[in-house]
Short mmCIF file of C-alpha atoms in Angstrom, two decimals:
data_model
loop_
_atom_site.label_atom_id
_atom_site.label_comp_id
_atom_site.label_asym_id
_atom_site.label_seq_id
_atom_site.Cartn_x
_atom_site.Cartn_y
_atom_site.Cartn_z
CA UNK A 1 17.00 -20.32 34.35
CA UNK A 2 16.41 -23.83 35.58
CA UNK A 3 16.95 -26.18 32.71
CA UNK A 4 16.55 -23.44 30.13
CA UNK A 5 18.97 -21.09 28.61
CA UNK A 6 17.85 -17.61 27.38
CA UNK A 7 19.72 -16.02 24.65
CA UNK A 8 18.85 -12.41 23.94
CA UNK A 9 20.15 -10.86 20.71
CA UNK A 10 20.37 -7.23 21.07
CA UNK A 11 22.87 -6.03 18.54
CA UNK A 12 22.87 -6.32 14.81
CA UNK A 13 24.11 -9.85 14.09
CA UNK A 14 26.96 -10.19 11.65
CA UNK A 15 28.28 -13.49 10.52
CA UNK A 16 31.30 -13.94 12.97
CA UNK A 17 29.11 -13.06 15.96
CA UNK A 18 26.47 -15.62 14.78
CA UNK A 19 29.04 -18.28 14.45
CA UNK A 20 30.53 -17.22 17.89
CA UNK A 21 27.08 -17.48 19.44
CA UNK A 22 26.62 -20.88 18.00
CA UNK A 23 29.82 -22.17 19.56
CA UNK A 24 29.00 -20.63 22.91
CA UNK A 25 25.54 -21.94 22.90
CA UNK A 26 26.34 -25.51 22.11
CA UNK A 27 29.19 -25.50 24.76
CA UNK A 28 26.87 -24.12 27.27
CA UNK A 29 24.03 -26.58 26.51
CA UNK A 30 26.44 -29.47 26.97
CA UNK A 31 27.98 -27.97 30.12
CA UNK A 32 24.69 -27.25 32.11
CA UNK A 33 22.78 -30.09 30.46
CA UNK A 34 20.10 -27.65 29.41
CA UNK A 35 16.69 -28.96 28.19
CA UNK A 36 15.43 -25.79 26.49
CA UNK A 37 16.87 -22.86 24.71
CA UNK A 38 15.01 -19.62 24.24
CA UNK A 39 16.41 -17.32 21.55
CA UNK A 40 14.81 -13.88 21.95
CA UNK A 41 15.27 -11.95 18.80
CA UNK A 42 12.65 -9.23 19.44
CA UNK A 43 15.32 -6.41 19.09
CA UNK A 44 16.70 -7.84 15.81
CA UNK A 45 15.19 -5.85 12.91
CA UNK A 46 17.42 -6.90 10.12
CA UNK A 47 18.13 -10.34 8.94
CA UNK A 48 19.71 -11.94 6.08
CA UNK A 49 19.73 -15.56 4.79
CA UNK A 50 22.84 -16.27 6.94
CA UNK A 51 21.15 -15.46 10.14
CA UNK A 52 18.04 -17.38 9.20
CA UNK A 53 20.16 -20.51 8.43
CA UNK A 54 22.02 -19.80 11.61
CA UNK A 55 18.78 -20.04 13.62
CA UNK A 56 17.74 -23.23 11.92
CA UNK A 57 21.14 -24.69 12.42
CA UNK A 58 21.36 -23.76 16.08
CA UNK A 59 17.87 -25.34 16.73
CA UNK A 60 19.13 -28.50 15.05
CA UNK A 61 22.37 -28.59 16.95
CA UNK A 62 20.45 -27.99 20.22
CA UNK A 63 18.10 -30.92 19.33
CA UNK A 64 21.06 -33.25 18.86
CA UNK A 65 22.10 -32.34 22.43
CA UNK A 66 18.61 -32.94 23.58
CA UNK A 67 17.41 -29.44 24.13
CA UNK A 68 14.41 -27.81 22.64
CA UNK A 69 14.79 -24.52 20.83
CA UNK A 70 12.18 -21.79 20.78
CA UNK A 71 12.74 -18.64 18.71
CA UNK A 72 10.64 -15.83 20.38
CA UNK A 73 9.53 -12.31 19.56
CA UNK A 74 10.25 -12.19 15.89
CA UNK A 75 9.44 -8.81 14.33
CA UNK A 76 6.80 -8.74 11.60
CA UNK A 77 9.38 -7.32 9.07
CA UNK A 78 11.96 -10.02 10.03
CA UNK A 79 9.26 -12.71 9.49
CA UNK A 80 8.31 -11.28 6.10
CA UNK A 81 11.94 -11.15 5.13
CA UNK A 82 12.64 -14.75 5.97
CA UNK A 83 9.55 -16.00 4.11
CA UNK A 84 10.53 -13.97 1.01
CA UNK A 85 13.95 -15.49 1.35
CA UNK A 86 12.31 -18.83 1.31
CA UNK A 87 13.45 -19.75 4.80
CA UNK A 88 10.53 -21.27 6.68
CA UNK A 89 12.55 -22.56 9.55
CA UNK A 90 10.42 -25.57 9.49
CA UNK A 91 12.19 -27.35 12.25
CA UNK A 92 12.19 -24.40 14.62
CA UNK A 93 9.58 -23.69 17.29
CA UNK A 94 8.42 -20.18 17.57
CA UNK A 95 6.47 -18.20 20.18
CA UNK A 96 5.27 -14.59 20.42
CA UNK A 97 7.31 -13.60 23.56
CA UNK A 98 9.60 -15.10 26.14
CA UNK A 99 6.72 -15.85 28.49
CA UNK A 100 4.86 -17.88 25.91
CA UNK A 101 8.10 -19.48 24.74
CA UNK A 102 8.76 -20.56 28.33
CA UNK A 103 5.30 -21.99 28.64
CA UNK A 104 5.87 -23.90 25.39
CA UNK A 105 9.21 -25.32 26.65
CA UNK A 106 7.70 -26.44 29.83
CA UNK A 107 4.82 -28.12 28.05
CA UNK A 108 7.24 -29.84 25.63
CA UNK A 109 9.52 -31.08 28.25
CA UNK A 110 6.67 -32.04 30.53
CA UNK A 111 5.37 -34.23 27.72
CA UNK A 112 8.68 -35.86 27.07
CA UNK A 113 9.34 -36.49 30.69
CA UNK A 114 5.83 -37.91 31.22
CA UNK A 115 6.28 -40.05 28.14
CA UNK A 116 9.50 -41.41 29.67
CA UNK A 117 7.83 -41.95 33.10
CA UNK A 118 4.75 -43.78 32.06
CA UNK A 119 6.34 -45.34 28.87
CA UNK A 120 4.03 -44.65 26.13
CA UNK A 121 0.71 -44.78 27.85
CA UNK A 122 -0.47 -41.97 25.59
CA UNK B 1 7.89 39.85 -34.73
CA UNK B 2 6.42 38.14 -31.81
CA UNK B 3 6.95 41.23 -29.77
CA UNK B 4 3.88 42.71 -31.40
CA UNK B 5 1.82 40.06 -29.76
CA UNK B 6 3.17 40.94 -26.38
CA UNK B 7 2.46 44.56 -27.18
CA UNK B 8 -1.03 43.91 -28.36
CA UNK B 9 -1.72 41.78 -25.29
CA UNK B 10 -0.41 44.49 -23.02
CA UNK B 11 -2.27 47.44 -24.75
CA UNK B 12 -5.49 45.82 -25.52
CA UNK B 13 -5.61 43.90 -22.32
CA UNK B 14 -9.09 45.04 -21.11
CA UNK B 15 -10.63 44.67 -24.61
CA UNK B 16 -9.37 41.18 -24.88
CA UNK B 17 -10.51 40.34 -21.47
CA UNK B 18 -14.07 41.73 -22.03
CA UNK B 19 -14.36 39.91 -25.38
CA UNK B 20 -13.02 36.75 -23.94
CA UNK B 21 -15.41 36.75 -20.99
CA UNK B 22 -18.36 37.61 -23.21
CA UNK B 23 -17.58 34.67 -25.39
CA UNK B 24 -17.06 32.32 -22.55
CA UNK B 25 -20.33 33.38 -21.04
CA UNK B 26 -22.25 32.83 -24.29
CA UNK B 27 -20.39 29.62 -25.34
CA UNK B 28 -22.74 26.77 -25.40
CA UNK B 29 -20.67 24.49 -23.22
CA UNK B 30 -20.62 27.06 -20.42
CA UNK B 31 -21.26 25.19 -17.23
CA UNK B 32 -23.25 27.76 -15.35
CA UNK B 33 -24.13 25.20 -12.80
CA UNK B 34 -20.62 24.52 -11.79
CA UNK B 35 -18.89 27.89 -12.02
CA UNK B 36 -20.24 31.35 -11.32
CA UNK B 37 -19.62 34.33 -13.53
CA UNK B 38 -17.58 36.10 -10.95
CA UNK B 39 -15.34 33.09 -10.53
CA UNK B 40 -14.84 32.87 -14.19
CA UNK B 41 -13.99 36.58 -14.31
CA UNK B 42 -11.30 36.27 -11.72
CA UNK B 43 -9.95 33.15 -13.33
CA UNK B 44 -9.77 34.72 -16.70
CA UNK B 45 -8.27 37.91 -15.25
CA UNK B 46 -5.52 36.12 -13.44
CA UNK B 47 -4.68 33.89 -16.34
CA UNK B 48 -4.44 36.89 -18.65
CA UNK B 49 -2.13 38.63 -16.16
CA UNK B 50 0.42 35.77 -15.81
CA UNK B 51 0.20 35.19 -19.58
CA UNK B 52 1.03 38.82 -20.36
CA UNK B 53 4.00 38.76 -17.93
CA UNK B 54 5.31 35.55 -19.55
CA UNK B 55 5.01 36.72 -23.12
CA UNK B 56 6.98 39.87 -22.35
CA UNK B 57 10.02 37.75 -22.29
CA UNK B 58 9.50 37.26 -26.04
CA UNK B 59 9.59 33.48 -25.75
CA UNK B 60 6.71 32.01 -27.47
CA UNK B 61 7.59 28.39 -28.13
CA UNK B 62 9.03 26.90 -24.99
CA UNK B 63 6.35 26.68 -22.24
CA UNK B 64 8.86 24.67 -20.00
CA UNK B 65 11.04 27.71 -19.52
CA UNK B 66 10.96 29.61 -16.21
CA UNK B 67 9.05 32.57 -17.51
CA UNK B 68 6.03 30.32 -18.01
CA UNK B 69 6.31 28.80 -14.59
CA UNK B 70 3.49 30.95 -13.15
CA UNK B 71 1.22 30.36 -16.03
CA UNK B 72 1.59 26.58 -15.81
CA UNK B 73 1.16 26.61 -12.04
CA UNK B 74 -1.97 28.60 -12.38
CA UNK B 75 -3.31 26.33 -15.15
CA UNK B 76 -2.47 23.38 -13.17
CA UNK B 77 -4.50 24.70 -10.21
CA UNK B 78 -7.47 25.50 -12.55
CA UNK B 79 -7.50 22.03 -14.08
CA UNK B 80 -7.34 20.40 -10.66
CA UNK B 81 -10.11 22.40 -9.20
CA UNK B 82 -12.27 22.06 -12.27
CA UNK B 83 -11.60 18.33 -12.48
CA UNK B 84 -12.84 18.17 -8.94
CA UNK B 85 -15.82 20.27 -9.75
CA UNK B 86 -16.94 17.86 -12.43
CA UNK B 87 -15.83 19.53 -15.65
CA UNK B 88 -14.75 17.33 -18.64
CA UNK B 89 -11.32 17.63 -19.86
CA UNK B 90 -12.47 19.37 -23.06
CA UNK B 91 -14.42 21.93 -21.13
CA UNK B 92 -11.37 22.59 -19.15
CA UNK B 93 -9.21 23.01 -22.09
CA UNK B 94 -11.71 25.21 -23.83
CA UNK B 95 -11.00 27.83 -21.18
CA UNK B 96 -7.59 28.28 -22.84
CA UNK B 97 -8.65 27.75 -26.42
CA UNK B 98 -11.47 30.21 -26.23
CA UNK B 99 -8.89 33.05 -25.79
CA UNK B 100 -7.77 32.46 -29.41
CA UNK B 101 -10.62 34.36 -31.02
CA UNK B 102 -10.46 37.54 -28.94
CA UNK B 103 -6.65 37.56 -29.20
CA UNK B 104 -6.70 37.11 -32.93
CA UNK B 105 -9.12 39.83 -33.45
CA UNK B 106 -7.10 42.12 -31.26
CA UNK B 107 -4.07 41.13 -33.34
CA UNK B 108 -5.88 41.98 -36.56
CA UNK B 109 -7.05 45.34 -35.22
CA UNK B 110 -3.56 46.36 -34.15
CA UNK B 111 -1.20 44.63 -36.56
CA UNK B 112 -2.70 46.08 -39.58
CA UNK B 113 -0.70 46.49 -42.63
CA UNK B 114 1.46 43.45 -43.35
CA UNK B 115 -0.59 40.36 -43.85
CA UNK B 116 2.48 38.14 -43.76
CA UNK B 117 3.36 39.44 -40.32
CA UNK B 118 -0.17 39.04 -39.16
CA UNK B 119 -0.32 35.36 -40.31
CA UNK B 120 2.97 34.77 -38.48
CA UNK B 121 1.83 36.39 -35.34
CA UNK B 122 -1.40 34.42 -35.27
CA UNK B 123 0.54 31.25 -35.98
CA UNK B 124 2.84 31.91 -32.99
CA UNK B 125 -0.11 32.81 -30.65
CA UNK B 126 -2.02 29.82 -31.85
CA UNK B 127 0.80 27.41 -31.16
CA UNK B 128 1.30 28.88 -27.66
CA UNK B 129 -2.27 28.65 -26.79
CA UNK B 130 -2.52 25.02 -28.11
CA UNK B 131 0.40 24.12 -25.88
CA UNK B 132 -1.14 25.62 -22.92
CA UNK B 133 -4.54 24.00 -23.67
CA UNK B 134 -2.90 20.65 -23.97
CA UNK B 135 -1.03 21.36 -20.67
CA UNK B 136 -4.35 21.80 -18.95
CA UNK B 137 -5.70 18.45 -20.23
CA UNK B 138 -2.43 16.90 -18.92
CA UNK B 139 -2.86 18.50 -15.52
CA UNK B 140 -6.46 17.45 -15.53
CA UNK B 141 -5.56 13.88 -16.24
CA UNK B 142 -2.90 13.99 -13.58
CA UNK B 143 -5.26 15.22 -10.97
CA UNK B 144 -7.66 12.45 -11.98
CA UNK B 145 -5.04 9.86 -11.68
CA UNK B 146 -4.07 11.16 -8.32
CA UNK B 147 -7.66 10.73 -7.12
CA UNK B 148 -7.69 7.18 -8.44
CA UNK B 149 -4.39 6.36 -6.74
CA UNK B 150 -5.57 7.76 -3.51
CA UNK B 151 -8.84 5.70 -3.79
CA UNK B 152 -6.90 2.57 -4.53
CA UNK B 153 -4.76 3.10 -1.48
CA UNK B 154 -7.78 3.67 0.62
CA UNK B 155 -9.45 0.59 -0.73
CA UNK B 156 -6.40 -1.38 0.13
CA UNK B 157 -6.49 -0.20 3.71
CA UNK B 158 -10.22 -0.77 3.86
CA UNK B 159 -10.20 -4.29 2.49
CA UNK B 160 -7.84 -5.62 4.99
CA UNK B 161 -9.27 -5.19 8.57
CA UNK B 162 -7.89 -7.53 11.20
CA UNK B 163 -10.28 -8.06 13.94
CA UNK B 164 -9.77 -9.57 17.51
CA UNK B 165 -12.33 -12.24 17.95
CA UNK B 166 -11.27 -13.43 21.29
CA UNK B 167 -8.49 -13.21 23.69
CA UNK B 168 -5.60 -14.48 21.69
CA UNK B 169 -7.51 -15.05 18.56
CA UNK B 170 -7.55 -12.65 15.62
CA UNK B 171 -9.45 -13.01 12.31
CA UNK B 172 -8.60 -11.56 8.91
CA UNK B 173 -11.68 -11.67 6.56
CA UNK B 174 -10.20 -11.42 3.09
CA UNK B 175 -12.53 -9.91 0.39
CA UNK B 176 -11.52 -9.49 -3.28
CA UNK B 177 -8.76 -10.70 -5.34
CA UNK B 178 -5.35 -11.19 -3.76
CA UNK B 179 -2.33 -9.78 -5.69
CA UNK B 180 1.26 -9.42 -4.44
CA UNK B 181 0.87 -5.71 -3.41
CA UNK B 182 -2.42 -6.60 -1.48
CA UNK B 183 -0.89 -9.72 0.10
CA UNK B 184 2.13 -7.65 1.47
CA UNK B 185 -0.40 -5.19 2.97
CA UNK B 186 -2.49 -8.05 4.42
CA UNK B 187 0.56 -9.72 5.66
CA UNK B 188 2.01 -6.68 7.48
CA UNK B 189 -1.31 -5.77 9.05
CA UNK B 190 -1.86 -9.27 10.22
CA UNK B 191 1.59 -9.61 11.80
CA UNK B 192 1.39 -6.32 13.32
CA UNK B 193 -1.93 -7.20 14.92
CA UNK B 194 -0.46 -10.41 16.17
CA UNK B 195 2.27 -8.61 17.81
CA UNK B 196 -0.10 -5.96 19.24
CA UNK B 197 -2.71 -8.27 20.58
CA UNK B 198 -0.26 -11.06 21.53
CA UNK B 199 -2.50 -13.51 19.74
CA UNK B 200 -1.46 -17.11 19.21
CA UNK B 201 -4.06 -17.93 16.65
CA UNK B 202 -5.14 -16.15 13.44
CA UNK B 203 -7.97 -17.15 11.32
CA UNK B 204 -7.74 -16.14 7.59
CA UNK B 205 -11.18 -16.24 6.13
CA UNK B 206 -11.23 -16.46 2.36
CA UNK B 207 -15.03 -16.59 1.86
CA UNK B 208 -14.83 -13.34 -0.01
CA UNK B 209 -12.02 -14.36 -2.34
CA UNK B 210 -13.57 -15.10 -5.64
CA UNK B 211 -10.86 -17.24 -7.15
CA UNK B 212 -7.82 -18.99 -5.84
CA UNK B 213 -5.14 -19.78 -8.12
CA UNK B 214 -1.60 -20.99 -7.47
CA UNK B 215 -0.41 -17.43 -6.98
CA UNK B 216 -3.04 -16.61 -4.44
CA UNK B 217 -2.43 -19.89 -2.68
CA UNK B 218 1.21 -19.15 -2.56
CA UNK B 219 0.61 -15.76 -1.08
CA UNK B 220 -1.59 -17.38 1.52
CA UNK B 221 1.02 -20.01 2.36
CA UNK B 222 3.64 -17.14 2.73
CA UNK B 223 1.33 -15.32 5.23
CA UNK B 224 0.83 -18.51 7.21
CA UNK B 225 4.61 -19.24 7.15
CA UNK B 226 5.42 -15.63 8.35
CA UNK B 227 2.82 -15.88 11.15
CA UNK B 228 4.32 -19.17 12.24
CA UNK B 229 7.81 -17.59 12.37
CA UNK B 230 6.34 -15.06 14.75
CA UNK B 231 4.99 -17.90 16.90
CA UNK B 232 1.37 -17.72 15.86
CA UNK B 233 -0.65 -20.49 14.16
CA UNK B 234 -3.02 -19.71 11.20
CA UNK B 235 -6.34 -21.34 10.35
CA UNK B 236 -7.65 -20.85 6.84
CA UNK B 237 -11.48 -20.93 6.65
CA UNK B 238 -14.11 -20.18 4.28
CA UNK B 239 -12.84 -22.42 1.49
CA UNK B 240 -15.77 -23.10 -0.69
CA UNK B 241 -16.41 -26.46 -2.39
CA UNK B 242 -15.41 -25.22 -5.88
CA UNK B 243 -12.23 -23.65 -4.43
CA UNK B 244 -11.41 -26.84 -2.63
CA UNK B 245 -11.73 -28.65 -5.93
CA UNK B 246 -9.58 -26.21 -7.75
CA UNK B 247 -6.92 -26.32 -5.15
CA UNK B 248 -6.70 -30.02 -5.39
CA UNK B 249 -6.73 -30.01 -9.13
CA UNK B 250 -3.89 -27.45 -9.07
CA UNK B 251 -1.98 -29.58 -6.59
CA UNK B 252 -1.68 -26.90 -4.00
CA UNK B 253 -0.50 -28.51 -0.87
CA UNK B 254 -2.32 -27.15 2.15
CA UNK B 255 -1.48 -30.07 4.34
CA UNK B 256 0.73 -27.97 6.51
CA UNK B 257 -2.12 -25.63 7.35
CA UNK B 258 -5.18 -26.14 9.39
CA UNK B 259 -8.21 -25.59 7.17
CA UNK B 260 -11.90 -25.27 8.16
CA UNK B 261 -14.94 -24.90 6.00
CA UNK B 262 -16.54 -22.03 7.78
CA UNK B 263 -15.53 -19.20 10.05
CA UNK B 264 -17.66 -20.60 12.91
CA UNK B 265 -15.95 -23.96 12.63
CA UNK B 266 -12.56 -22.22 12.72
CA UNK B 267 -13.46 -20.22 15.75
CA UNK B 268 -14.73 -23.24 17.65
CA UNK B 269 -11.48 -25.08 16.86
CA UNK B 270 -9.40 -22.01 17.96
CA UNK B 271 -11.40 -21.78 21.13
CA UNK B 272 -10.87 -25.31 21.97
CA UNK B 273 -7.24 -25.11 21.15
CA UNK B 274 -6.45 -22.10 23.22
CA UNK B 275 -8.41 -23.48 26.06
CA UNK B 276 -9.40 -20.06 27.00
CA UNK B 277 -13.14 -20.59 26.78
CA UNK B 278 -14.98 -22.37 29.51
CA UNK B 279 -16.25 -25.80 28.71
CA UNK B 280 -19.81 -24.35 28.73
CA UNK B 281 -19.20 -21.98 26.05
CA UNK B 282 -17.67 -24.61 23.83
CA UNK B 283 -20.49 -26.97 24.52
CA UNK B 284 -23.01 -24.40 23.48
CA UNK B 285 -21.11 -23.64 20.45
CA UNK B 286 -20.95 -27.13 19.15
CA UNK B 287 -24.10 -28.48 17.71
CA UNK B 288 -23.55 -32.11 18.14
CA UNK B 289 -23.45 -31.90 21.93
#
């Protein structure tokens, strides 16, 4: 989708699947030179600390490859679980749904591009 | 020997019932305002029936056994309904204890000759009725506790309304002390509302929270973190001066959260941020312009 990649997680994540996803995603970002990644976890209703860390790591990896990551559609129960686990995912952007996540990415990338063009005119 | 109690109960059932009723009706703690004579009559009649059935088994000491199941059930029902009608626990238990006198006099009349046997019978009957009386108190207590628990749950639900203030803005006015149980309810309802209304901003108003200690602050921060994970930002408003002082003294770090002094201020900020309101509205809202 343009400069963005959309990842929809629809099955229960187990650890190998999560690692495979991480591999695929980083490869893909590098290949298509993506600027933004949307991870839709609205159908995920069970998480553990590993998945939480996986999300944070993926976002960090994407950032290294110059792509913004937005995690969208997190379920209330999932959010509560992650907070109880002490995972605040502080480096990860979040949005309510894909639409809003997309908006957010556009805004972010727009800002960075604008910054690049006008070179720090604020 | 206990069979003679059963026999006495069966044979003199009507006399015992009449005498029992008469005593209950003249007793000074009769609550004529709460229960009618007819009701008392049917209650007593029914209780005597199930009791007679139960004692025919010859079991006088174990009220947990299956023969006494109907008796206990009936007593449980009585205590619950009387508790709801406004009887005190002792008034409820007196219902059972008042059977002693008519039963003892019936035993005396029928038992007759052997004083030792009479005393033994009385003792057995006394123990049985004591146990049943205590059981009514227990059941009464239980029903009261149920009421309290239900009210607590209702209050929990009542005290956490999440209201939608504007398109994309929800507010959660918190009233009363926050503990972990309440926080989780609050958190759940807030997050659910965020999903339902697709709101990007949530205002948590703590004007009605009397004290904020480290635990409460931690709960608040957890809620904010969870909302952020879902993609909504939180504003905490209604922090009173004393609470602000306490928070700083306790070294609670709220730097990651937007805080406003009043709900109005928070709403103005939220409207500006979401950019949903027209400029006019924002202008009218802000006093300095």
